[in-house]
Coordinates of C-alpha atoms and ligand atoms in Angstrom, one line a residue:
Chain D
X1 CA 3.7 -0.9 26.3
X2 CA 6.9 -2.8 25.3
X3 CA 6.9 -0.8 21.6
X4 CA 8.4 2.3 23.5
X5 CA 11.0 1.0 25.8
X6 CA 14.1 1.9 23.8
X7 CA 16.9 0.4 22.3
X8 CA 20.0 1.7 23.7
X9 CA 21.6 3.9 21.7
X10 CA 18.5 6.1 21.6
X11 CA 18.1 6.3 25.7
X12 CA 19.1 9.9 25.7
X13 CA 15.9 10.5 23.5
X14 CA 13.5 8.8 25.6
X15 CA 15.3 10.5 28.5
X16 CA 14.5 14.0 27.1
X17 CA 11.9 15.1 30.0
X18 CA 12.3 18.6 31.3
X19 CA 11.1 20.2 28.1
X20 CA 14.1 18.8 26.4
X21 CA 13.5 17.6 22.7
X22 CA 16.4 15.8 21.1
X23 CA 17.2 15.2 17.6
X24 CA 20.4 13.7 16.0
X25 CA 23.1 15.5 13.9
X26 CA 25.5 14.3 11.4
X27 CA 29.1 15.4 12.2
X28 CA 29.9 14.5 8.4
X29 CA 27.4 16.4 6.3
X30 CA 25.7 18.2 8.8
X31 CA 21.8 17.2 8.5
X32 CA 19.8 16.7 11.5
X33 CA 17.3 13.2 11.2
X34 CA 14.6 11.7 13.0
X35 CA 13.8 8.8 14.0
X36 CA 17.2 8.7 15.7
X37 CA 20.0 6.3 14.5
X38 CA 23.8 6.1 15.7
X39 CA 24.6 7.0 11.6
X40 CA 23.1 9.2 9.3
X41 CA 20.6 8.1 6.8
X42 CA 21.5 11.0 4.5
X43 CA 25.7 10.2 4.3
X44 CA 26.0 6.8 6.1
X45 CA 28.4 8.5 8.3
X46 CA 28.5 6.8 11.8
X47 CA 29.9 10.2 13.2
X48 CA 26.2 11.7 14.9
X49 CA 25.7 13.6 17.9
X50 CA 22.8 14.5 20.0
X51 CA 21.4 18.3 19.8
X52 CA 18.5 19.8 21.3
X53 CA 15.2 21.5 19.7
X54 CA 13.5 24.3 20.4
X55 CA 10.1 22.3 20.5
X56 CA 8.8 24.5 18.3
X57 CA 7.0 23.4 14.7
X58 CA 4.0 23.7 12.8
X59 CA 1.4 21.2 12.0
X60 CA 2.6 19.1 8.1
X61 CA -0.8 17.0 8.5
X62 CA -3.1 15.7 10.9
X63 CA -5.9 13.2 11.2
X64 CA -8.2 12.9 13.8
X65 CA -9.2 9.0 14.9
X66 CA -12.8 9.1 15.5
X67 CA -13.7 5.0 15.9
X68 CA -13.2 4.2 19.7
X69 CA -13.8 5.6 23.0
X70 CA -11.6 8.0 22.5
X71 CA -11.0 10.4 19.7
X72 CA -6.8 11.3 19.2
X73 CA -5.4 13.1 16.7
X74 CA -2.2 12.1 15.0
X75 CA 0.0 14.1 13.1
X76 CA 3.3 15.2 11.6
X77 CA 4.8 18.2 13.0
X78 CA 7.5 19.5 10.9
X79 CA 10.3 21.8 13.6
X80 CA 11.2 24.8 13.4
X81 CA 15.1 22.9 13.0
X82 CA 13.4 21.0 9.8
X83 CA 12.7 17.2 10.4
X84 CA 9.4 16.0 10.3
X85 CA 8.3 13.4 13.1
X86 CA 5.1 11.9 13.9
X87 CA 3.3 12.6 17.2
X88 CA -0.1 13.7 18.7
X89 CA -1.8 17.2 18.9
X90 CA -3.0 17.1 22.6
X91 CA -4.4 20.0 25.1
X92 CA -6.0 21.1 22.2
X93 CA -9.6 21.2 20.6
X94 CA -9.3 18.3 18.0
X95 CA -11.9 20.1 15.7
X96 CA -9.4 23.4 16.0
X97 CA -6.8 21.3 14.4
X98 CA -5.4 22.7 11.2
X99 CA -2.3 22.5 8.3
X100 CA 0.0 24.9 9.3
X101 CA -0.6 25.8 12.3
X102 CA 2.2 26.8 15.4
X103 CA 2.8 24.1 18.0
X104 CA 5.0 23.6 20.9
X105 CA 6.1 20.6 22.0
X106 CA 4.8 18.8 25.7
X107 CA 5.6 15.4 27.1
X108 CA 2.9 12.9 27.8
X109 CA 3.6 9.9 29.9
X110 CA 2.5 6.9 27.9
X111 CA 3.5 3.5 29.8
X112 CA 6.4 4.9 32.1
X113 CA 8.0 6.7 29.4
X114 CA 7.8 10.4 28.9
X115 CA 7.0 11.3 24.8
X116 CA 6.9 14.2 23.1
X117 CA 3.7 15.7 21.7
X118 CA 2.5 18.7 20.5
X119 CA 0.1 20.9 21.4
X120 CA -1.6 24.2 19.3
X121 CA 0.3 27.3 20.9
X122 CA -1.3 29.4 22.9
X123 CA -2.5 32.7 21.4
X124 CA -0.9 36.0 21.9
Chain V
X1 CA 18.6 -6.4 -19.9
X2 CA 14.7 -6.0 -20.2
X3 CA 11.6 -8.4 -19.2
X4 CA 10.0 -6.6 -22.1
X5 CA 8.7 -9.9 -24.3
X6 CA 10.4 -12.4 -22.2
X7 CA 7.4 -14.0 -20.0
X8 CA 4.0 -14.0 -20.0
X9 CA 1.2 -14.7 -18.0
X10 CA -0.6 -18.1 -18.7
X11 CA -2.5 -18.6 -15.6
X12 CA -4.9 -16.4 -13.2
X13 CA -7.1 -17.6 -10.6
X14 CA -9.2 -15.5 -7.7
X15 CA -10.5 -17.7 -5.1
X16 CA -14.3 -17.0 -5.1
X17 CA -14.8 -17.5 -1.2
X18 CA -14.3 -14.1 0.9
X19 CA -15.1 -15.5 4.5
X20 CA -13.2 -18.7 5.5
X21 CA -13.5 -19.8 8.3
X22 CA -12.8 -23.7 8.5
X23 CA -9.8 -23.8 6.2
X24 CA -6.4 -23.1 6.9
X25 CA -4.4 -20.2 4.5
X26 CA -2.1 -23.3 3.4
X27 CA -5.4 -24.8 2.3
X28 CA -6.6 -21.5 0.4
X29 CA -2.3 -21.3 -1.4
X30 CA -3.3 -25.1 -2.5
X31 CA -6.7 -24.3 -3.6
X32 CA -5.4 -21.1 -5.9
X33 CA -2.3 -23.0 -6.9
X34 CA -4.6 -25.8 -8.4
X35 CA -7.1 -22.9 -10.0
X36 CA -4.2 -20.8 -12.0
X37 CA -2.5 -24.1 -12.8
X38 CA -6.2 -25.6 -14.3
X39 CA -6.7 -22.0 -15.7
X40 CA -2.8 -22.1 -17.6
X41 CA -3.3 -26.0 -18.2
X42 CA -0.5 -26.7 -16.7
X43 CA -0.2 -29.6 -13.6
X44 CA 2.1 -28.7 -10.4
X45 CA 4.8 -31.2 -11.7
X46 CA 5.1 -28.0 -14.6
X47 CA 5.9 -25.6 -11.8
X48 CA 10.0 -25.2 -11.1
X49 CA 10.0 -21.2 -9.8
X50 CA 7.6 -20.5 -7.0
X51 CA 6.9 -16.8 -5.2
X52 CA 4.8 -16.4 -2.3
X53 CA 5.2 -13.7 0.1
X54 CA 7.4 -13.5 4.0
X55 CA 3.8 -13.4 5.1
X56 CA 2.8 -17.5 4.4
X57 CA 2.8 -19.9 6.9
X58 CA 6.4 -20.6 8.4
X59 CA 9.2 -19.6 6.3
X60 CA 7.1 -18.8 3.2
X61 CA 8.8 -20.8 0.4
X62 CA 10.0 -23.7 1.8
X63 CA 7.0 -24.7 4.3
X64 CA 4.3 -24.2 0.9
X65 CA 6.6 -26.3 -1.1
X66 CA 6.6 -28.9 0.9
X67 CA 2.8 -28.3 1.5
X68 CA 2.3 -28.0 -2.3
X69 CA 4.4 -30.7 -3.5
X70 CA 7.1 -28.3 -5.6
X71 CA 9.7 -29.2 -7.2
X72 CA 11.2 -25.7 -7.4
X73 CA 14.5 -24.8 -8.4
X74 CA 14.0 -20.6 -8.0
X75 CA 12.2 -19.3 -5.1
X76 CA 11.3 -15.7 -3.9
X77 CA 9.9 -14.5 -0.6
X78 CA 10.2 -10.5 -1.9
X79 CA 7.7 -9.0 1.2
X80 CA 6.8 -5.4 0.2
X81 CA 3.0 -5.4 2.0
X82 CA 0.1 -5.6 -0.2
X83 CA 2.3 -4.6 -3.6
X84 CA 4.6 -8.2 -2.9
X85 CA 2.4 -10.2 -5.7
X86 CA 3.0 -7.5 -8.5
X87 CA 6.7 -7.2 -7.2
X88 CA 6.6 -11.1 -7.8
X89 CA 5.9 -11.1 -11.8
X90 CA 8.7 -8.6 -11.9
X91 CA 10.9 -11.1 -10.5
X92 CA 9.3 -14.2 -12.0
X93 CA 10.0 -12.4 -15.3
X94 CA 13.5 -11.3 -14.8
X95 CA 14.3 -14.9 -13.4
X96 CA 12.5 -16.1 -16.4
X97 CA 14.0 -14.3 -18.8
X98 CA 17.9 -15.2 -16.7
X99 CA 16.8 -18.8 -17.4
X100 CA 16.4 -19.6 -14.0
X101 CA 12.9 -20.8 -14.4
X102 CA 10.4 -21.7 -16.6
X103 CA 7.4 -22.1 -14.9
X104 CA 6.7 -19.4 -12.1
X105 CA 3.8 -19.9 -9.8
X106 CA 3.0 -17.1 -7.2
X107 CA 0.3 -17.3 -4.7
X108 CA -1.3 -15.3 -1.9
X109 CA -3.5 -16.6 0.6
X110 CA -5.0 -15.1 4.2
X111 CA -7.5 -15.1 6.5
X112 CA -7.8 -11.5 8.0
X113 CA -11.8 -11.4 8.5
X114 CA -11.9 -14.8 10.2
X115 CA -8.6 -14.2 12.6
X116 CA -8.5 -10.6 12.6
X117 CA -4.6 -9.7 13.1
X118 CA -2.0 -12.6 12.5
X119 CA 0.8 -13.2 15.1
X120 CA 3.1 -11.9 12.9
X121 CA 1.4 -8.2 12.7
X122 CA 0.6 -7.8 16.1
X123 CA 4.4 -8.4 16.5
X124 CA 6.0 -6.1 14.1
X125 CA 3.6 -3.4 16.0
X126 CA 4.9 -3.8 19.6
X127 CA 8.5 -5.0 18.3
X128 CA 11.3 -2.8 19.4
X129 CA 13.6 -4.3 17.6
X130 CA 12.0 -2.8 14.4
X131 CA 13.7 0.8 14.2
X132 CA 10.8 2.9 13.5
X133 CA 7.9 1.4 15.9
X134 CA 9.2 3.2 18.9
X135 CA 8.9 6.4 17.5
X136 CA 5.4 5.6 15.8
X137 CA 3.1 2.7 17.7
X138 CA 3.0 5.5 21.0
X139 CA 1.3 7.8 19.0
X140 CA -1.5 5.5 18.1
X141 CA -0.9 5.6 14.5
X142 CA -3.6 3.2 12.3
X143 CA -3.6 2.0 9.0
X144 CA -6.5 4.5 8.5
X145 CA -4.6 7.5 10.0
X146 CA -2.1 7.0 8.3
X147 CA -3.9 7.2 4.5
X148 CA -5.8 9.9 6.4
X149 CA -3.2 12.1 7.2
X150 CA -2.1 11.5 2.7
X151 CA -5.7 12.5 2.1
X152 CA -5.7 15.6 4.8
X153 CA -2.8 16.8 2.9
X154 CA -4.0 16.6 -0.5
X155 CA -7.1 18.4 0.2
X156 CA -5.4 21.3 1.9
X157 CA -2.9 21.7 -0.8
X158 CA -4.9 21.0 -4.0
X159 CA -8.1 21.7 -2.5
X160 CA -9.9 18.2 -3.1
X161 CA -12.8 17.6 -1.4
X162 CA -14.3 14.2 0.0
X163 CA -17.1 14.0 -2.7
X164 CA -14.4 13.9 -5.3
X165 CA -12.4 10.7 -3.3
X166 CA -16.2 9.1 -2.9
X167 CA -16.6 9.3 -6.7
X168 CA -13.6 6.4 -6.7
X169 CA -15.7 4.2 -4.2
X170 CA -19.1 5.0 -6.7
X171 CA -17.0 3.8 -9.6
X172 CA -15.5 0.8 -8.0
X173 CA -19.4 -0.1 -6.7
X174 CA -20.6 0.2 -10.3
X175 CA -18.1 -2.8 -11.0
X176 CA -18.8 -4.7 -8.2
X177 CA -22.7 -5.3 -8.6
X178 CA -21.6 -7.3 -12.2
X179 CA -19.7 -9.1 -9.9
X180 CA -21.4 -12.4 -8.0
X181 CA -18.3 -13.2 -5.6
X182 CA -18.1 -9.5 -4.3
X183 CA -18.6 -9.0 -0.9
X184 CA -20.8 -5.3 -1.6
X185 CA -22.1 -5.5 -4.7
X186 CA -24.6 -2.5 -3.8
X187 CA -24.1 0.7 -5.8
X188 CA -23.3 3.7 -3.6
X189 CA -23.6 7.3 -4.6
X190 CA -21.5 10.2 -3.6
X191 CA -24.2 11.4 -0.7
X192 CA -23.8 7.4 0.7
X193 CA -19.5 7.4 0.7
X194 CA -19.7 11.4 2.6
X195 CA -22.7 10.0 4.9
X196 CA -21.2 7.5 6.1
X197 CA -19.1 7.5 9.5
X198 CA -15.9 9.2 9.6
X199 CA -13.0 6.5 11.3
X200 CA -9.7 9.1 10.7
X201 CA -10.2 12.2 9.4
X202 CA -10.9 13.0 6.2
X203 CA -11.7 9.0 5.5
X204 CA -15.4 7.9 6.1
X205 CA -16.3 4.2 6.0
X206 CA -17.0 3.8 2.9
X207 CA -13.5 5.6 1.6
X208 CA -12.1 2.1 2.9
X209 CA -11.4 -0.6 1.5
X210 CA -13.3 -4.5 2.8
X211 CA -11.2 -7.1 4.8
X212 CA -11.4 -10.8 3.6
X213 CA -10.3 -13.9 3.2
X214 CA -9.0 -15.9 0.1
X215 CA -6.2 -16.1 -1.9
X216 CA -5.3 -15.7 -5.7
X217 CA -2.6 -17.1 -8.0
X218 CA -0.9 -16.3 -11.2
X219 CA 1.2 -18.8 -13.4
X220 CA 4.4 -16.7 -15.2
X221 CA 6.0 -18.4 -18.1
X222 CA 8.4 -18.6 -20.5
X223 CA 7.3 -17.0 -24.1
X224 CA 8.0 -20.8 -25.6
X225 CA 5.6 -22.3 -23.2
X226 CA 2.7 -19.5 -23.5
X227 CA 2.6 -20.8 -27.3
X228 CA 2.6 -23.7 -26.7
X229 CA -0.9 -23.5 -24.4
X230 CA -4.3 -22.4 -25.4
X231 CA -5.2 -19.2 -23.0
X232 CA -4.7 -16.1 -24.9
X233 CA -1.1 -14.6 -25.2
X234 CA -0.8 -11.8 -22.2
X235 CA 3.0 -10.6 -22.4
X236 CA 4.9 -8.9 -19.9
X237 CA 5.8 -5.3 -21.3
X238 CA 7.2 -3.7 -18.1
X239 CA 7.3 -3.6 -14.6
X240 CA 9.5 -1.6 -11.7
X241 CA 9.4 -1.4 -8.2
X242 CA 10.2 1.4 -5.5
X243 CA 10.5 1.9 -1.6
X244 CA 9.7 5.3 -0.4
X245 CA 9.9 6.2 3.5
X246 CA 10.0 9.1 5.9
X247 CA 13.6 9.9 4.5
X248 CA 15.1 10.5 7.5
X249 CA 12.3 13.4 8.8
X250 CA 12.2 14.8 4.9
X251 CA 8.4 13.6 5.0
X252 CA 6.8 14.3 1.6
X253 CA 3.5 13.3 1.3
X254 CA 2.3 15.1 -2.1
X255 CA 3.9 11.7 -4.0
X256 CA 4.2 8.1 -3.9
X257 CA 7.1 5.7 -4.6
X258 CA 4.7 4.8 -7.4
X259 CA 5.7 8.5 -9.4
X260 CA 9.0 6.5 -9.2
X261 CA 8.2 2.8 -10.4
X262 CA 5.4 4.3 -12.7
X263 CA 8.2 6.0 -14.7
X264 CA 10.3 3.4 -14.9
X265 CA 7.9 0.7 -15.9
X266 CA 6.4 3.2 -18.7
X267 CA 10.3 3.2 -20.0
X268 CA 10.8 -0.4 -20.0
X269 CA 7.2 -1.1 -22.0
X270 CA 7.9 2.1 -24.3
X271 CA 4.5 3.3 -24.1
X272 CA 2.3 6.3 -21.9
X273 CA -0.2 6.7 -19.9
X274 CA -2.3 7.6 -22.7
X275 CA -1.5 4.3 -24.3
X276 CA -3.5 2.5 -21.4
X277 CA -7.3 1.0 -22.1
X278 CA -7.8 0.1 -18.5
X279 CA -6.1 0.0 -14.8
X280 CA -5.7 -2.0 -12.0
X281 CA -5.0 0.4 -9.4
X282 CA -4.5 -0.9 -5.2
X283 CA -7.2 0.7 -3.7
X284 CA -6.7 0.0 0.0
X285 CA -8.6 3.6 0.3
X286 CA -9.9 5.9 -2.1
X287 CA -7.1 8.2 -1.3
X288 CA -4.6 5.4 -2.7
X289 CA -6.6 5.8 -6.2
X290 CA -6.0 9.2 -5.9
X291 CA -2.2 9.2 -5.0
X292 CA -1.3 6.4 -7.9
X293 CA -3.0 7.9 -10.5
X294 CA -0.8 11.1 -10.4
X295 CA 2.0 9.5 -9.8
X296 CA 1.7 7.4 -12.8
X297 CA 0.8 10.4 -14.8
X298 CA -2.6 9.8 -15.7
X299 CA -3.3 13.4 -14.9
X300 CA -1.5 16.4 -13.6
X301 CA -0.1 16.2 -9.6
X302 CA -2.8 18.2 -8.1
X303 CA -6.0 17.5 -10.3
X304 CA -6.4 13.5 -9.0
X305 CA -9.7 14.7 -7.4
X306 CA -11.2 16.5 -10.3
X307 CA -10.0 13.6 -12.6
X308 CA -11.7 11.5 -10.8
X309 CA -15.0 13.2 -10.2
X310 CA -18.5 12.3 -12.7
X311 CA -17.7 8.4 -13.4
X312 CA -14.3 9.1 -15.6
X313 CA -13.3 5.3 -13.6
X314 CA -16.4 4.1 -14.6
X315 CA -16.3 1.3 -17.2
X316 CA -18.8 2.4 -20.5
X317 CA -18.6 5.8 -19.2
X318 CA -15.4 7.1 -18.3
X319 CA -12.2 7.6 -20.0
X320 CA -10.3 5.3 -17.6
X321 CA -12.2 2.1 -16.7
X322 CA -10.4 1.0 -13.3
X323 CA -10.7 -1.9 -11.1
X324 CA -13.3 -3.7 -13.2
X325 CA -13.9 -6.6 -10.7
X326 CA -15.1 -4.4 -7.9
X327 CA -11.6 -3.6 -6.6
X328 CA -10.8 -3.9 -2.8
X329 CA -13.7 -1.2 -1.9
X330 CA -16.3 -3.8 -2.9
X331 CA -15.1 -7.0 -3.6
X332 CA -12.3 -8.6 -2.7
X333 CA -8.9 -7.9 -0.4
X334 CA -7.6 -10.7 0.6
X335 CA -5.0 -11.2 3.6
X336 CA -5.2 -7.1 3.4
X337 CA -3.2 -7.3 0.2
X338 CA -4.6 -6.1 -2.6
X339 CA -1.6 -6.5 -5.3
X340 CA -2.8 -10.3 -6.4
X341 CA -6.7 -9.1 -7.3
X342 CA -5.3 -6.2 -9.3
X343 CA -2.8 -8.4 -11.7
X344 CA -6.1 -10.8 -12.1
X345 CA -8.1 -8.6 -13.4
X346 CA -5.8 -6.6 -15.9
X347 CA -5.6 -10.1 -17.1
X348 CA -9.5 -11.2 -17.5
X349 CA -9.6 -7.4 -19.2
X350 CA -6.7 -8.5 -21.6
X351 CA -8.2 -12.3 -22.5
X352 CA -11.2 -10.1 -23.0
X353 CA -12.5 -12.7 -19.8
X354 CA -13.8 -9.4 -17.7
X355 CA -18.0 -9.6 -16.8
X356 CA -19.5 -8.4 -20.2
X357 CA -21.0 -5.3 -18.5
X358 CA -17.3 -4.1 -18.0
X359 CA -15.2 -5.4 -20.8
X360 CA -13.1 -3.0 -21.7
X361 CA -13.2 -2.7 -25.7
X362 CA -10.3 -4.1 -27.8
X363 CA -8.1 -4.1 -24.6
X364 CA -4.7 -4.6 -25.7
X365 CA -2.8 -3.0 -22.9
X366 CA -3.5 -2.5 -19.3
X367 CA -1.3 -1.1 -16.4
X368 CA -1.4 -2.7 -12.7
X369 CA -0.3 -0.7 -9.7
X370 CA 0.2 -1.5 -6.2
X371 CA 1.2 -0.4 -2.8
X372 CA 2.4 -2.1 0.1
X373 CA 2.8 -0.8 4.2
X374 CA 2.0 2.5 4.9
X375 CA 1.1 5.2 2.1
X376 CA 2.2 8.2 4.9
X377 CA 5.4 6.1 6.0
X378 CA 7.4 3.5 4.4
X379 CA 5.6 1.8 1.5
X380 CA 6.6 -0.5 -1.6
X381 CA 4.8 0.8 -4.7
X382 CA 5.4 -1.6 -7.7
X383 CA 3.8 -1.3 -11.0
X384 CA 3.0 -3.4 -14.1
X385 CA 2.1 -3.3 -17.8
X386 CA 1.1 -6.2 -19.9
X387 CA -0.1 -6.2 -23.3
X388 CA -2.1 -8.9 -25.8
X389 CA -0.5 -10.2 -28.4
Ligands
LIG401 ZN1 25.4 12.9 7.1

């Protein structure tokens, strides 16, 4: 799928395999964002750097696709560092899928390129 | 400087087909032209501002210019999705009331149930060069999800429940069987909306809107020309637009741009909400209903479910009579743009030109509100009043 090959400033995002889940931080003010973009959308300062999340989030909102082969479930998964960014809930019942609930995050090839989801965390 | 008195809308035309399958969409932005133009009595020699979308054939403007024969001295391709056409009175008002123009036309036209994704959509999807699709088309995310995900939220917050977003889709199926060009003029009831198949959670079916072809047109003039014709004086009050998007990763879905151009459109026209006989309001899905009538505070953020629960949209029955003609749940949404349809019929309610068994009584002023891309990610929300004089 063309839509995920990356432009190039953002390479070290799609390169973040390994458990490794970047976001981008504004030297200037601060504030982490996602989507990542070489300046920050909350100061216009071109002064960002690359910093790594935990993984870790909870569940903002969800909705499950049921037309299709295949039922998926998208969502937006807000991290424990604060940004909200949309993904899927996978490796996990998609009628067990709630608001609010813990997630970590796993990487799912989709077309050659490794992307983070999320998936419900495993109790206890 | 205001638009508040300084155009008006003399001309409104809804192309009656919804399937078209041996025209072109150029044909169907000639064929409404000529309809708002016959509808204002004015000719296409009149016409020297013109506003269609960045979605017509080639590069908007100029190619349906040609096409059409214009003469145009002010033209505006403004694209914000499915809100573009009430965005485009705005601006035919304020380049009106500059003295730009004199005679605005604006037109939409498409062709989504005959050729079911244009090459333009299904290129903006895989495009990397658009910043956000590499972050968003992997996941798989819909149209549907998308509204989904809006209505998942609102229910878990404020506790609304799918028979209260099904009431919407009752009301709008009321209108619709008074309406001989709709494409479902059945009514539903609560029990069919719920039964019907879910295609993202929490939306069924019926909770979506229909997919069409056809066009519409409207015909903005200056308050010297509107005089001078014989169609009943429909004055622009106030109108404001607004872009709201993922804010960096701040996602907020319990709003819509629309709490943003509602308020200032309400401040340009000087009235309320409670000023407001009836409402055009973009109902892509019910869950959009829901969203803008909040935000333009036709009821308290939270209470959009139980607001619109036992026929209160219902016109005869209900204290807010919306989307008279059937709306995009059951008649009409063409090129997936509802904006066009919702200024039309604000304006049939304000001529007092509605179908008798929903003419709003002594309609003086009605409110028009749309949205455009993606309620859950970036969307334009623009919104409208107009007024009878
Ligand atoms: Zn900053």
């Amino acid at each position: 799928m063309d839509a995920v090959r990356p432009e190039a400033q953002a390479a070290p995002y799609w390169r973040s395999t390994g458990g490794k889940l970047l976001l981008k931080r504004c030297k200037a003010c601060g504030e982490l964002h996602h989507y990542p973009r070489p300046h920050c959308p909350f100061c216009f300062s071109a002064e960002t750097e690359w910093v790594e999340a935990a993984g870790q989030g909870t569940i903002y909102s969800y909705s499950v696709t049921r037309r299709g082969a295949e039922p998926y479930a998208i969502a937006f998964v807000t991290l424990a560092e604060g940004p909200t960014l949309l993904t899927n809930i996978v490796d996990t019942p998609l009628d067990t899928i709630a608001i609010g609930q813990p997630v970590d995050v796993v990487f799912r090839d989709v077309d050659g390129v490794a992307v983070p989801m999320f998936r419900r965390v495993p109790p206890g | 400087m205001t638009i508040n008195g300084k155009a008006y809308i003399a001309g409104a035309y809804e192309h009656p087909t919804r399937k078209a399958p041996d025209k072109t969409t150029a044909e169907l932005h000639a064929e409404v032209a000529r309809g708002a133009l016959d509808d204002a009595g004015l000719s296409v020699a009149d016409v020297d501002g013109f506003f269609c979308s960045g979605d017509s054939p080639g590069l908007g403007p100029l190619n349906m210019a040609e096409y059409l024969g214009l003469r145009a001295r002010h033209v505006d391709s403004t694209n914000t999705g499915g809100s573009s056409y009430i965005v485009a009175v705005d601006h035919a008002a304020q380049a009106i009331a500059a003295g730009k123009c004199k005679v605005a036309l604006i037109t939409l036209a498409g062709r989504p149930r005959s050729e079911p994704q244009s090459p333009a959509e299904i290129a903006y999807l895989s495009d990397p060069g658009v910043p956000d699709v590499p972050y968003e088309t992997p996941f798989r995310a819909t149209i549907v999800n998308l509204y989904g995900m809006v209505a998942q939220r609102h229910m878990h917050a404020f506790g609304t429940t799918s028979e209260q977003l099904a009431w919407i889709k009752v009301a709008a199926s009321h209108h619709a069987q008074h309406n001989p060009h709709a494409l479902l003029r059945e009514v539903v009831s609560v029990a069919d909306v719920v039964g019907s198949p879910i295609i993202a959670d929490p939306l069924h079916r019926l909770d979506c809107c229909v997919v069409t072809d056809g066009g519409g047109a409207l015909v903005v003039v200056a308050p010297e020309i509107a005089r001078s014709l014989k169609r009943p004086l429909v004055k622009v009050r106030g109108a404001a637009a607004a872009v709201k998007h993922s804010d960096g990763g701040k996602v907020d879905l319990a709003y819509s741009g629309t709490a943003w151009s509602g308020r200032a459109a309400f401040a340009e026209a000087a009235v309320t909400p409670r000023d407001i006989k009836y409402v055009s309001i973009y109902d892509s899905f019910t869950i959009t209903v829901l969203m803008q009538l909040e935000d333009l505070g036709f009821c308290e953020r939270g209470t959009g479910g139980r607001f619109v629960s036992d026929g209160n949209l219902i016109a005869g029955v209900g204290k807010l009579p919306f989307n008279t003609d059937g709306g995009g749940l059951c008649s009409n949404h063409p090129a997936n743009r509802g904006g066009m349809t919702k200024v039309i019929e604000a304006v049939r309610q304000l001529r007092g030109e509605a179908h008798p068994a929903v003419q709003v009584a002594n309609c003086d002023l009605a409110l028009a509100n749309g949205t455009g891309g993606y309620l859950a990610g970036r969307h334009g929300s623009a919104t409208l009043i107009l007024e009878r004089v």
